[in-house]
Coordinates of C-alpha atoms and ligand atoms in Angstrom, one line a residue:
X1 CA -18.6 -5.4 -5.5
X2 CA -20.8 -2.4 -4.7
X3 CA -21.4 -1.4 -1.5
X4 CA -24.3 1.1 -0.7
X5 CA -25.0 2.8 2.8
X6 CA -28.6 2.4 4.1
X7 CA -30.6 2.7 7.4
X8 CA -31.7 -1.1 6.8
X9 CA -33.3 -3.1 9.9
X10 CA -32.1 -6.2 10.2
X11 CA -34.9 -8.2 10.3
X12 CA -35.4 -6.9 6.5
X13 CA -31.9 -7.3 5.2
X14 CA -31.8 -9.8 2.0
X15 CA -29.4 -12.1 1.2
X16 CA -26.6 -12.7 4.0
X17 CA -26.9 -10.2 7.5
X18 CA -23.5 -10.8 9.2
X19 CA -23.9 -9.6 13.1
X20 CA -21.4 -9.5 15.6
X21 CA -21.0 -11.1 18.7
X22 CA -18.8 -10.3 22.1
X23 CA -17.4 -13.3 23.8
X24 CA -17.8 -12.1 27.6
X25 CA -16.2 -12.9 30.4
X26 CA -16.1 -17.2 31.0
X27 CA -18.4 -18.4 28.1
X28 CA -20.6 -15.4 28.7
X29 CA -21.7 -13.9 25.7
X30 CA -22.9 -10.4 24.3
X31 CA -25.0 -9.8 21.3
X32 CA -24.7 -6.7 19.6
X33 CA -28.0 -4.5 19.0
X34 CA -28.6 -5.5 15.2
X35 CA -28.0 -9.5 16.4
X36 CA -30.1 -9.0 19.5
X37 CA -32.8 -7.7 17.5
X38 CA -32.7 -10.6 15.2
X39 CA -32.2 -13.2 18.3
X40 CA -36.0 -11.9 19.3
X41 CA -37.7 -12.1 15.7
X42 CA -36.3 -15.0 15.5
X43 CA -37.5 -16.4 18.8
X44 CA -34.4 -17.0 20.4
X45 CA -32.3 -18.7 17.0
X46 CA -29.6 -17.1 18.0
X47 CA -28.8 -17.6 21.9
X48 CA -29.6 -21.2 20.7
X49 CA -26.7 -21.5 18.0
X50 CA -24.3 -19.1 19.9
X51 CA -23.0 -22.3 21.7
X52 CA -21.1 -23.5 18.5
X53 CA -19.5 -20.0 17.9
X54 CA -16.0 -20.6 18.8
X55 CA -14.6 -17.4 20.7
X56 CA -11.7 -16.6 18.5
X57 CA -12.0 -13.0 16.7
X58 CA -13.0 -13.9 13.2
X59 CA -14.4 -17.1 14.2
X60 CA -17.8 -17.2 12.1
X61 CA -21.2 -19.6 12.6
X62 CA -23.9 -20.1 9.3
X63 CA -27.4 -20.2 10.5
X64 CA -30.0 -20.9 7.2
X65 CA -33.4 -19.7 7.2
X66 CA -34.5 -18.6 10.0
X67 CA -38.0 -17.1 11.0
X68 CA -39.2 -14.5 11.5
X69 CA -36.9 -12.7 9.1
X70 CA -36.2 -11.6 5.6
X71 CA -32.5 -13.1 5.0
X72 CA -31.6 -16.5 3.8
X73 CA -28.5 -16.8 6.2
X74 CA -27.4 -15.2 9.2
X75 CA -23.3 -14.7 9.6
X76 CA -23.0 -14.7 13.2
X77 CA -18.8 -13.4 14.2
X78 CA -17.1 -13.2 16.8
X79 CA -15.6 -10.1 17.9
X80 CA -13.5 -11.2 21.0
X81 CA -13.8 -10.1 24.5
X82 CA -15.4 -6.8 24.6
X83 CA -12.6 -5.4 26.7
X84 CA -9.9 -5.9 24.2
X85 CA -11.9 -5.1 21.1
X86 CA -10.5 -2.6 19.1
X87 CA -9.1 -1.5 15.5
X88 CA -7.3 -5.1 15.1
X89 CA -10.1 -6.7 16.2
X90 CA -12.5 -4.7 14.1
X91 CA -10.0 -5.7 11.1
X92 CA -10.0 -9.7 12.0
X93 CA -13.9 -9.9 12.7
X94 CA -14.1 -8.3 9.1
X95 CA -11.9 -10.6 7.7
X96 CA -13.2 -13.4 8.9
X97 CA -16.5 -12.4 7.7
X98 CA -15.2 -11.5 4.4
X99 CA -13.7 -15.3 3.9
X100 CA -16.7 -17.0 4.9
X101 CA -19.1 -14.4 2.5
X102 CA -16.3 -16.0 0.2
X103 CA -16.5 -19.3 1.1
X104 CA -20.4 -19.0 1.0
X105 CA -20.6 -17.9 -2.6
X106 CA -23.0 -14.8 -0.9
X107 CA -24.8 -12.6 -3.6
X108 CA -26.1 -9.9 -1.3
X109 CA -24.6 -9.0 1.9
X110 CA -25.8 -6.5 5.1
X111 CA -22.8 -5.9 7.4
X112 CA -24.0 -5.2 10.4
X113 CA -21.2 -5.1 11.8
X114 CA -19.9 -1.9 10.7
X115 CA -21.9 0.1 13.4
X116 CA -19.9 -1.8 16.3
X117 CA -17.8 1.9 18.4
X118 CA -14.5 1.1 18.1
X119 CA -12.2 2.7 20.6
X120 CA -12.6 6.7 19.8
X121 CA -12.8 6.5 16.2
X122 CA -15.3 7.6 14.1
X123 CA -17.9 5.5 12.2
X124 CA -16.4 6.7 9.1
X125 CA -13.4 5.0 10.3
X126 CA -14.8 1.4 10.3
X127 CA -16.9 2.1 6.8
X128 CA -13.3 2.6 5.3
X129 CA -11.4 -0.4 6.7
X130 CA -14.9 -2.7 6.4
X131 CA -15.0 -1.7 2.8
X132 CA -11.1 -2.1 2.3
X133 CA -11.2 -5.5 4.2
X134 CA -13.7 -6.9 1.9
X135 CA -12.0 -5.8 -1.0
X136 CA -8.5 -7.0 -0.4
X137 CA -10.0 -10.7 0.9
X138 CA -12.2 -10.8 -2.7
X139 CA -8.7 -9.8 -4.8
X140 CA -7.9 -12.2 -7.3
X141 CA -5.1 -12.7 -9.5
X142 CA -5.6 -15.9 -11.9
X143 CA -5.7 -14.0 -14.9
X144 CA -2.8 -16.5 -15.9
X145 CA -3.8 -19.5 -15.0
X146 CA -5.4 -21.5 -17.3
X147 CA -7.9 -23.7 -15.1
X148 CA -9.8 -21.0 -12.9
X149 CA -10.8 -22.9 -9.5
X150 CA -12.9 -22.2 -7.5
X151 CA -14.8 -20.0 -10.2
X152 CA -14.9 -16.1 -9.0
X153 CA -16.9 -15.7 -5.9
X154 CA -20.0 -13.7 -6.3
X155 CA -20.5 -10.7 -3.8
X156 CA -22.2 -7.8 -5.7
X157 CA -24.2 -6.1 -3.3
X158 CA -22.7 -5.2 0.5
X159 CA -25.2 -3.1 2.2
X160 CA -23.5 -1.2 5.1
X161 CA -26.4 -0.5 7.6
X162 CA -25.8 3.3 9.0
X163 CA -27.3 6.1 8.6
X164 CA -26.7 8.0 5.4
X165 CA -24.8 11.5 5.6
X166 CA -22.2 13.4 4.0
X167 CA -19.4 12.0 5.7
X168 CA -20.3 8.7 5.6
X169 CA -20.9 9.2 2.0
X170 CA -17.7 10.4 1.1
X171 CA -15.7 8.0 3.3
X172 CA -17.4 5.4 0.9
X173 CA -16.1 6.7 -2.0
X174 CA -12.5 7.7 0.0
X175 CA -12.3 3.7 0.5
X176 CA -13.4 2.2 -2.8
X177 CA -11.1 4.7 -4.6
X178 CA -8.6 3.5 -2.1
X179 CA -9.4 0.0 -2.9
X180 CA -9.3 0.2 -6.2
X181 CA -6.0 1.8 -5.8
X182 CA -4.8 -1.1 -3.8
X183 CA -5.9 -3.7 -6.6
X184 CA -3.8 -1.8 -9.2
X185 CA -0.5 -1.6 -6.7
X186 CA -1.2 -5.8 -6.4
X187 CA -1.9 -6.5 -10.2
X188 CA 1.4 -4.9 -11.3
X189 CA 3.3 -6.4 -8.1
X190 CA 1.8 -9.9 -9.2
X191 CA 2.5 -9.7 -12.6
X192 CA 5.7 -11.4 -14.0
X193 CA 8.6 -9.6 -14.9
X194 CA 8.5 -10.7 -18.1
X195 CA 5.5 -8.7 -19.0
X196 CA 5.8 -6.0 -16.2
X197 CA 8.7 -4.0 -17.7
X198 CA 9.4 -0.2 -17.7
X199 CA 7.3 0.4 -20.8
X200 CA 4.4 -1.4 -19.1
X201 CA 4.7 0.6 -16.3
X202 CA 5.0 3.5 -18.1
X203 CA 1.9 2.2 -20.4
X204 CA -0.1 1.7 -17.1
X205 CA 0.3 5.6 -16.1
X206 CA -0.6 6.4 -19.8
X207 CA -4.1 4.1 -19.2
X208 CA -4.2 6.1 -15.9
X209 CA -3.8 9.5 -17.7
X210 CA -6.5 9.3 -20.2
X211 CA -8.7 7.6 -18.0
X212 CA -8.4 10.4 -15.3
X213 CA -7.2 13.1 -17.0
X214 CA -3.8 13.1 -15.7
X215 CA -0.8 14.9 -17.4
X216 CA 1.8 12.3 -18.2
X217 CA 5.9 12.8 -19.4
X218 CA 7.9 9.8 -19.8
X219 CA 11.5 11.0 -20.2
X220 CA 13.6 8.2 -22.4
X221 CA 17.2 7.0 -22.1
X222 CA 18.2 10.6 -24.5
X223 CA 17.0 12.9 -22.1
X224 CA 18.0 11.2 -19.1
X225 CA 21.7 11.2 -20.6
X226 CA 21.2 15.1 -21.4
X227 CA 20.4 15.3 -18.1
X228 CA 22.7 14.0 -16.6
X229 CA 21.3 11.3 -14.6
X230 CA 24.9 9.3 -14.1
X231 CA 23.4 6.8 -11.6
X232 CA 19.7 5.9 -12.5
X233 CA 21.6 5.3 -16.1
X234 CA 24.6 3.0 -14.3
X235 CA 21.8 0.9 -13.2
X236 CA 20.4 0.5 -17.0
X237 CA 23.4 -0.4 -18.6
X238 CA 23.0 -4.3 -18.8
X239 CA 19.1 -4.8 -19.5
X240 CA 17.6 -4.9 -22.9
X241 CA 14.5 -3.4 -21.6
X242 CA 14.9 0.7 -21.7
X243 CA 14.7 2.8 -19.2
X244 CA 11.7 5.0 -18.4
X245 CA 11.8 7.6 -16.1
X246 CA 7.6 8.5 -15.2
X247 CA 6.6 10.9 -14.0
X248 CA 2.4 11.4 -14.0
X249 CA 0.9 14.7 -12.0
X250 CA -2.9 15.1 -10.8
X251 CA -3.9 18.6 -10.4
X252 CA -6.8 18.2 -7.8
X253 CA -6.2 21.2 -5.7
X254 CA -5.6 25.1 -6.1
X255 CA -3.1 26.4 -8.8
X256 CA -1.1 28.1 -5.9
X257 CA -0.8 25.0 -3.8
X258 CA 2.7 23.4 -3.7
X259 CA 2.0 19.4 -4.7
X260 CA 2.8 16.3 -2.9
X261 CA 5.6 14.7 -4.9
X262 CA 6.1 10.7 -4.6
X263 CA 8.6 9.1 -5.9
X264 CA 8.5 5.0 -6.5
X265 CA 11.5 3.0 -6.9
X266 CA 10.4 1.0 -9.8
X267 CA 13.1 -2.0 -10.5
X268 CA 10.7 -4.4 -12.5
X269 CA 13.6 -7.0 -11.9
X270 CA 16.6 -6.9 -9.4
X271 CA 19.0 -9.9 -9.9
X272 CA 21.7 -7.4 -8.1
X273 CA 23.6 -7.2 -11.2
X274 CA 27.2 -8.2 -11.3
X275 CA 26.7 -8.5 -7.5
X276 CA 24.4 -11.1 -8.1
X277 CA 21.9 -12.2 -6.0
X278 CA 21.7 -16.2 -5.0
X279 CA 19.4 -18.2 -7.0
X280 CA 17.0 -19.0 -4.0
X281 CA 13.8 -16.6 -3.9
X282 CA 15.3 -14.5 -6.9
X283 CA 11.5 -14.9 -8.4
X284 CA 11.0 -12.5 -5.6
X285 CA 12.6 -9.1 -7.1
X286 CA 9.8 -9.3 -9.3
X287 CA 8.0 -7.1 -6.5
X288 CA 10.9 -4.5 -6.3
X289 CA 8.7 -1.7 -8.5
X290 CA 6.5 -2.2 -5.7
X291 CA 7.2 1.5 -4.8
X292 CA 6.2 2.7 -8.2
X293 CA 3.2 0.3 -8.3
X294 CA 2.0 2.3 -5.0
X295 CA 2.8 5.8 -6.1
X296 CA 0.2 4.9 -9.3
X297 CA -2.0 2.9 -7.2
X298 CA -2.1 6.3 -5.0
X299 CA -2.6 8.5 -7.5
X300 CA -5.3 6.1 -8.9
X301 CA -7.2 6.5 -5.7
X302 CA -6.4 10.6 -5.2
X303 CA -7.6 11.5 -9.1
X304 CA -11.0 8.5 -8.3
X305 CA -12.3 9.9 -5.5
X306 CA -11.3 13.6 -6.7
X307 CA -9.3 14.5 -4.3
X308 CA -8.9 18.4 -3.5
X309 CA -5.0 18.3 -4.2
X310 CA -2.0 18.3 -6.4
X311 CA 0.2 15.6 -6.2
X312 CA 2.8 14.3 -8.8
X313 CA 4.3 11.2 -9.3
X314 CA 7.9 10.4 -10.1
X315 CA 8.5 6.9 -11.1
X316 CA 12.2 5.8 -12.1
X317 CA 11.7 2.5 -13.8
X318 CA 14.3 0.0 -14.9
X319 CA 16.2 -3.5 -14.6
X320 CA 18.9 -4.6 -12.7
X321 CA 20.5 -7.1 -14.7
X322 CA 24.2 -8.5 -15.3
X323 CA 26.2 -8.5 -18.7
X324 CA 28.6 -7.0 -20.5
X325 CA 27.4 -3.4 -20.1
X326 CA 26.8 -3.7 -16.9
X327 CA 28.8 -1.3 -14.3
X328 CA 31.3 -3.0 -12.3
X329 CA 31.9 -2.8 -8.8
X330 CA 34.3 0.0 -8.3
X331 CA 32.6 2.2 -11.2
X332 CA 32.2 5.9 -10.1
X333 CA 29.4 8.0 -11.3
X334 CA 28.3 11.3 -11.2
X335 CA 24.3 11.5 -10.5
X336 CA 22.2 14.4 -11.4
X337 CA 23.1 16.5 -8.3
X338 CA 26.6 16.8 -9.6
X339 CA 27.7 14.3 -6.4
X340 CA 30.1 11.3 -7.8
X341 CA 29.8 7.8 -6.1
X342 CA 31.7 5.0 -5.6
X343 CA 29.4 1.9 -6.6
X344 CA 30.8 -0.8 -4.9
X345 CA 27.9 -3.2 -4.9
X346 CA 25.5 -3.2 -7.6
X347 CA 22.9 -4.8 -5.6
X348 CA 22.6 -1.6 -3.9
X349 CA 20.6 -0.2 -7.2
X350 CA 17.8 1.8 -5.5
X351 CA 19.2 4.2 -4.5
X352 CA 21.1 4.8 -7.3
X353 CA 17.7 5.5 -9.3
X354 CA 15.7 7.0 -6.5
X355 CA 19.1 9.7 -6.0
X356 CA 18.4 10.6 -9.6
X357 CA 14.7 11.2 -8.9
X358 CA 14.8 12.5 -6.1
X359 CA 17.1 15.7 -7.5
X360 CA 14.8 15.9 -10.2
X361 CA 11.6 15.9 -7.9
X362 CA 13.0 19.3 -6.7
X363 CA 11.7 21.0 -10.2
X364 CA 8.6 20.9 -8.6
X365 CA 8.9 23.0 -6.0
X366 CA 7.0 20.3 -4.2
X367 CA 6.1 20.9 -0.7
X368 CA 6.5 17.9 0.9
X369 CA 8.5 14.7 -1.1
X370 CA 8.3 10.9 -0.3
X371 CA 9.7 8.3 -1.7
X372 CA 9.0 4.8 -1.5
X373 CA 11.0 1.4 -1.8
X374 CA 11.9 -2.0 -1.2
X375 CA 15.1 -0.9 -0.6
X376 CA 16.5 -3.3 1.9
X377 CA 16.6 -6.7 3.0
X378 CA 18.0 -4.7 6.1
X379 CA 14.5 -3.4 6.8
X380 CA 13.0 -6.5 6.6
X381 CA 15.3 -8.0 9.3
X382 CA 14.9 -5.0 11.3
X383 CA 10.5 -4.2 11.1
X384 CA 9.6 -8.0 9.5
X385 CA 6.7 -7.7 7.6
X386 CA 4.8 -5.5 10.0
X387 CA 5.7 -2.0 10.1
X388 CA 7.7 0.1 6.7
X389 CA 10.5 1.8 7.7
X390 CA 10.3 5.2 8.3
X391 CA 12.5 8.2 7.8
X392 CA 12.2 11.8 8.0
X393 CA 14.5 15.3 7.7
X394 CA 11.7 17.1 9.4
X395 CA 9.5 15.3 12.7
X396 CA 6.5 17.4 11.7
X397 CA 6.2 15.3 8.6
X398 CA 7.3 12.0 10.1
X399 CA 4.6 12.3 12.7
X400 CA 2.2 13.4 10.0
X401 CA 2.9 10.3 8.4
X402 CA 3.2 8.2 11.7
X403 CA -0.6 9.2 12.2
X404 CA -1.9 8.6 9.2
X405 CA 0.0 5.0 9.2
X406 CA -2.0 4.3 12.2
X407 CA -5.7 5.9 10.8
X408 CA -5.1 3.5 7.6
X409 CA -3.7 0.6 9.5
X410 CA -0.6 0.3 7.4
X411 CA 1.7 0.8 10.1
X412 CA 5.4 2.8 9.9
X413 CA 8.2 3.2 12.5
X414 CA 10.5 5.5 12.5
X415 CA 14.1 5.1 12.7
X416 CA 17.1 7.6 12.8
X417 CA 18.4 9.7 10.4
X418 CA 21.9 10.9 12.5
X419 CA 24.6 12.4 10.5
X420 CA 26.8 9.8 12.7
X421 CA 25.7 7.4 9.9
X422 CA 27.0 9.1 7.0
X423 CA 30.2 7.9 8.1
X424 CA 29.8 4.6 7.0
X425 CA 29.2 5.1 3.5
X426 CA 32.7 7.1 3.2
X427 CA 34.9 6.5 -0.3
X428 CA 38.4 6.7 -0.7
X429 CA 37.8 7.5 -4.2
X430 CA 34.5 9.5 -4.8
X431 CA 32.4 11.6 -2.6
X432 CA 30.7 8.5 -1.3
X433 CA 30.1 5.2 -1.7
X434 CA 26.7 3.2 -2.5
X435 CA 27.2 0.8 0.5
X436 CA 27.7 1.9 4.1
X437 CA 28.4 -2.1 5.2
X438 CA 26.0 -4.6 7.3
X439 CA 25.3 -2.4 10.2
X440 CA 22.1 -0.6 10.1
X441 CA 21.6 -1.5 6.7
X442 CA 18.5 -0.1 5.7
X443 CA 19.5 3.5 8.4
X444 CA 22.8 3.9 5.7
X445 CA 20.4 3.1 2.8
X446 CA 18.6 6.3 4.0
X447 CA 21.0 8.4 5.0
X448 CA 22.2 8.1 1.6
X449 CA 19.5 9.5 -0.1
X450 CA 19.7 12.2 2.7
X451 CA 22.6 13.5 0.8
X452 CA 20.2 14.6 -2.1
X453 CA 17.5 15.9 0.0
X454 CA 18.9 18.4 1.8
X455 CA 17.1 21.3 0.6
X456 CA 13.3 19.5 0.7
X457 CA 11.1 18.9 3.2
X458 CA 11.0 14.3 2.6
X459 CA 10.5 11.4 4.2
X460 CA 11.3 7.7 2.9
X461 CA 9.8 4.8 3.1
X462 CA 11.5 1.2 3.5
X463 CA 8.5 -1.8 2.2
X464 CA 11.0 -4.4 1.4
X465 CA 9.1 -6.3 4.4
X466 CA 5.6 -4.9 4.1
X467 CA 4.9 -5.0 0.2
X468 CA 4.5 -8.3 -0.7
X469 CA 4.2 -11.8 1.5
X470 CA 6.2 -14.7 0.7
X471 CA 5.4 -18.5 1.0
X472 CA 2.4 -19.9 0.4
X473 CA 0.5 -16.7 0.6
X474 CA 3.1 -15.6 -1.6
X475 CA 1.7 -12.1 -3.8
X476 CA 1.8 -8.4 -3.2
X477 CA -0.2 -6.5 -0.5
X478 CA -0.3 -3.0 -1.9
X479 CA 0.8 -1.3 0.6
X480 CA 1.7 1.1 1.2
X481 CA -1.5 2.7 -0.7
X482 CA -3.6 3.1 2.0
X483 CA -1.3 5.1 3.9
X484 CA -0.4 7.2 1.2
X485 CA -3.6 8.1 0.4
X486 CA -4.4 8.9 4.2
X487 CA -1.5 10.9 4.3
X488 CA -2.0 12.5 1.3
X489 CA -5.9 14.0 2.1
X490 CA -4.7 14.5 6.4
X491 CA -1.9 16.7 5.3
X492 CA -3.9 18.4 2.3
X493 CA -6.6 19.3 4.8
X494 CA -5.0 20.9 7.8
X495 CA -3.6 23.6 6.0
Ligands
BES1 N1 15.6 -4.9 -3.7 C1 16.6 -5.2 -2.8 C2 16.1 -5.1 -1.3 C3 15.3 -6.3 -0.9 C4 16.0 -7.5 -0.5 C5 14.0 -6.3 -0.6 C6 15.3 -8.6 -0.1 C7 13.3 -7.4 -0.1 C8 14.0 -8.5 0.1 C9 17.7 -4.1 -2.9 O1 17.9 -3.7 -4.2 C10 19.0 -4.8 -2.5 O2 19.4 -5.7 -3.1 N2 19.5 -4.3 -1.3 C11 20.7 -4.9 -0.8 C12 21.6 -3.8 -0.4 C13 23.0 -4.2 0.0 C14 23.7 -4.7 -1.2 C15 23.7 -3.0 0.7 C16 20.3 -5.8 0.4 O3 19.4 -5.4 1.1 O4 20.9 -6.8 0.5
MN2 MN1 19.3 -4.9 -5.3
ZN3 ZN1 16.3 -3.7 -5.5

């Protein structure tokens, strides 16, 4: 799908123009300037048909060949009542066009209704969600399914009707990078865990490396023993799949700048070990590298769109899996940072690897760290699928990232980091334990990786709720790319 930016009027748009429509107060209704405009060329086609436009936000009507004008078919949306449009409703009318383009089988496409103000953001803004919008409701997986129906829709061309500029221009390529970066994150969240193991994950960064010209290290089982990493390696123990610590850097910015580190928790499958998880769902913890899939999907994006910046990724990747190897409840272990704890539920696995990255993250002198996770079903009970969990040891940096949440619409809420946590996760036998009990679940989760980030300026982020859906829409989002990559060029440019 390529989308171009042209001053295009709409009575000369080929192919599909979708227009936007206000509902108004009673069954009042408000045209917007490109579908006015097409409503008088077309001697009054559109006040006619505007009747059978249901008022929901999304809601689309198909008009065919009207005259007076060059398109074959007119997309008439609805935006909602013009006093509560706004980002969400920007985001549903450009959904619902996006399924109906779908639906329609639409070659060529002119959105008009990218130029519609919404609230005080920037046109630039709406180019970047229209564009992400589109692309996330044309994402396929069916790569392994053998009967392909219905046969790949066929959007190529999406003209987005502004006037061309600089900005404009790069928010274009900001978004399709970011989209693209999105896809990847979804692939490898989709993908089984048969065939999505550490080594493909650590394969992926190497395609991602020569492709962009990224510098690449994969440190082994060997040197992750030499090193000392007790507790990424206590999670290991059981699979047959090894270990692969990833760790993938794009040097974008100034030699002298400090990078962005991001560290992924990539478990390409979590049965909880000798905790073992129930049977039901299980299929699920095929999505628990989600975090990794998002650090490469970000740095994907970054290194596309040639991002001014240095950022380095830092993906510990392995399985979770019962046996005879594996540790044991009650096991102690000493992690990188010389601190022993007490496992006492394997289930708890992510931090044990992230712990482990996270000290080794510090070797970067990196000026800001965040790492990312479906670390707890906690979280999920907690935020639901809405909003990630948010943590901070600085509120500079978790407002940072609160803003740019809200900019990429890939929402975060903050919760507390208060030492009056660390309590819980107290051991009788080690310097801590793994588990801090069911209170605040996914706050002790956190605080325990506090304990290794004392001396860098990091945030965390829970997606256990937000990475993937589950049902029938069952599959991976990819978020939280969008807000990483948001984050990533807002922080990079206000210093
Ligand atoms: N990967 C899971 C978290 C998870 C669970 C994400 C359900 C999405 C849905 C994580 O490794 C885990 O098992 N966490 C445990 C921690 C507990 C043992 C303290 C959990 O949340 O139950
Ligand atoms: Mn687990
Ligand atoms: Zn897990």
């Amino acid at each position: 799908m390529e989308f171009s930016i042209k001053a295009l009027a709409p009575e000369s748009a080929t192919g599909c123009a979708v227009l936007g429509v206000f509902s108004g107060a009673g069954a009042g209704r408000e045209l917007t300037a490109p579908a006015k405009r097409i409503d008088q060329k077309s001697n009054g086609a559109i006040g006619k048909a505007l009747r059978d436009l249901p008022a929901k936000t999304g809601a689309t009507l198909l008009l065919r060949e009207l005259r007076g004008i060059v398109a074959e078919r007119v997309l008439l949306v609805s935006l909602g009542e013009r006093d509560e449009f706004g980002e969400a409703a920007f985001r549903d009318a450009v959904r619902g066009a996006a399924a109906a383009l779908k639906e329609l089988g639409a070659r060529d496409a002119a959105l008009y209704l990218v130029d519609v103000r919404v609230g005080r953001r920037h046109v630039s803004w709406n180019l970047r969600h229209a564009v992400l919008g589109m692309r996330d409701a044309f994402y396929r997986f069916d790569h392994l399914k053998t009967q392909k129906k219905p046969p790949a829709p066929a959007l190529e061309n999406v003209v987005l009707p502004l006037s061309p500029g600089a900005q404009l221009q790069a928010a274009l390529r900001e978004a399709s990078a970011t989209a693209d970066g999105v896809e990847l994150a979804r692939t490898l969240g989709n993908l089984p865990p048969n065939v999505c193991t550490p080594a493909y994950l650590a394969a992926e960064a190497q395609k991602l490396a020569r492709q962009f010209k990224l510098e690449l290290e994969v440190l082994e089982r060997r040197d992750m023993e030499k090193l000392g990493m007790g507790a990424l390696l206590a999670v290991t123990r059981a699979s047959h799949q090894p270990p692969k610590l990833i760790v993938l850097r794009y040097s974008g910015g100034a030699r002298s700048r400090k990078p962005l580190v991001l560290v992924g928790k990539g478990i390409t499958f979590d049965t909880g070990g000798i905790s073992l998880k129930p049977a039901g769902e299980m299929d699920e913890m095929k999505f628990d590298m989600s975090g990794a899939g998002s650090v490469l999907g970000a740095l994907r994006a970054l290194a596309g769109m040639r991002a001014p910046l240095n950022v380095i990724g830092v993906m510990p990747a392995c399985e979770n899996m019962p046996g005879g190897a594996a540790s044991r409840p009650g096991d102690i272990v000493t992690t990188l940072s010389g601190q022993t704890v007490e496992i006492l539920n394997t289930d708890a696995e992510g931090r044990l690897i992230l712990c482990d990255a996270l000290s080794y993250a510090a070797r970067f002198e990196p000026d800001v760290v965040v790492d990312i996770a479906t670390l707890t079903g906690a979280c999920v009970i907690a935020l639901g699928h809405v909003a990630s969990g948010l943590w901070a040891n600085e509120q500079k940096l978790a407002d940072e990232l609160r803003a740019a949440a809200d900019d990429a619409w890939d929402r975060v809420w903050q919760m507390p980091l208060w030492e009056d946590y660390q309590e819980q996760l107290r051991s009788n036998f080690a310097d801590f334990a793994n588990i801090g009990g069911r209170p605040a679940g996914s706050i002790t989760a956190a605080s325990f990786l506090a304990r290794f980030t004392k001396k860098l300026r990091w945030a965390h982020l829970d997606i256990a709720g937000t990475a993937w859906k589950s049902g029938r829409e069952k599959g991976s989002t990819g978020r939280p790319v969008p807000l990483l990559v948001r984050f990533a060029l807002r922080h990079a440019g206000r210093k």
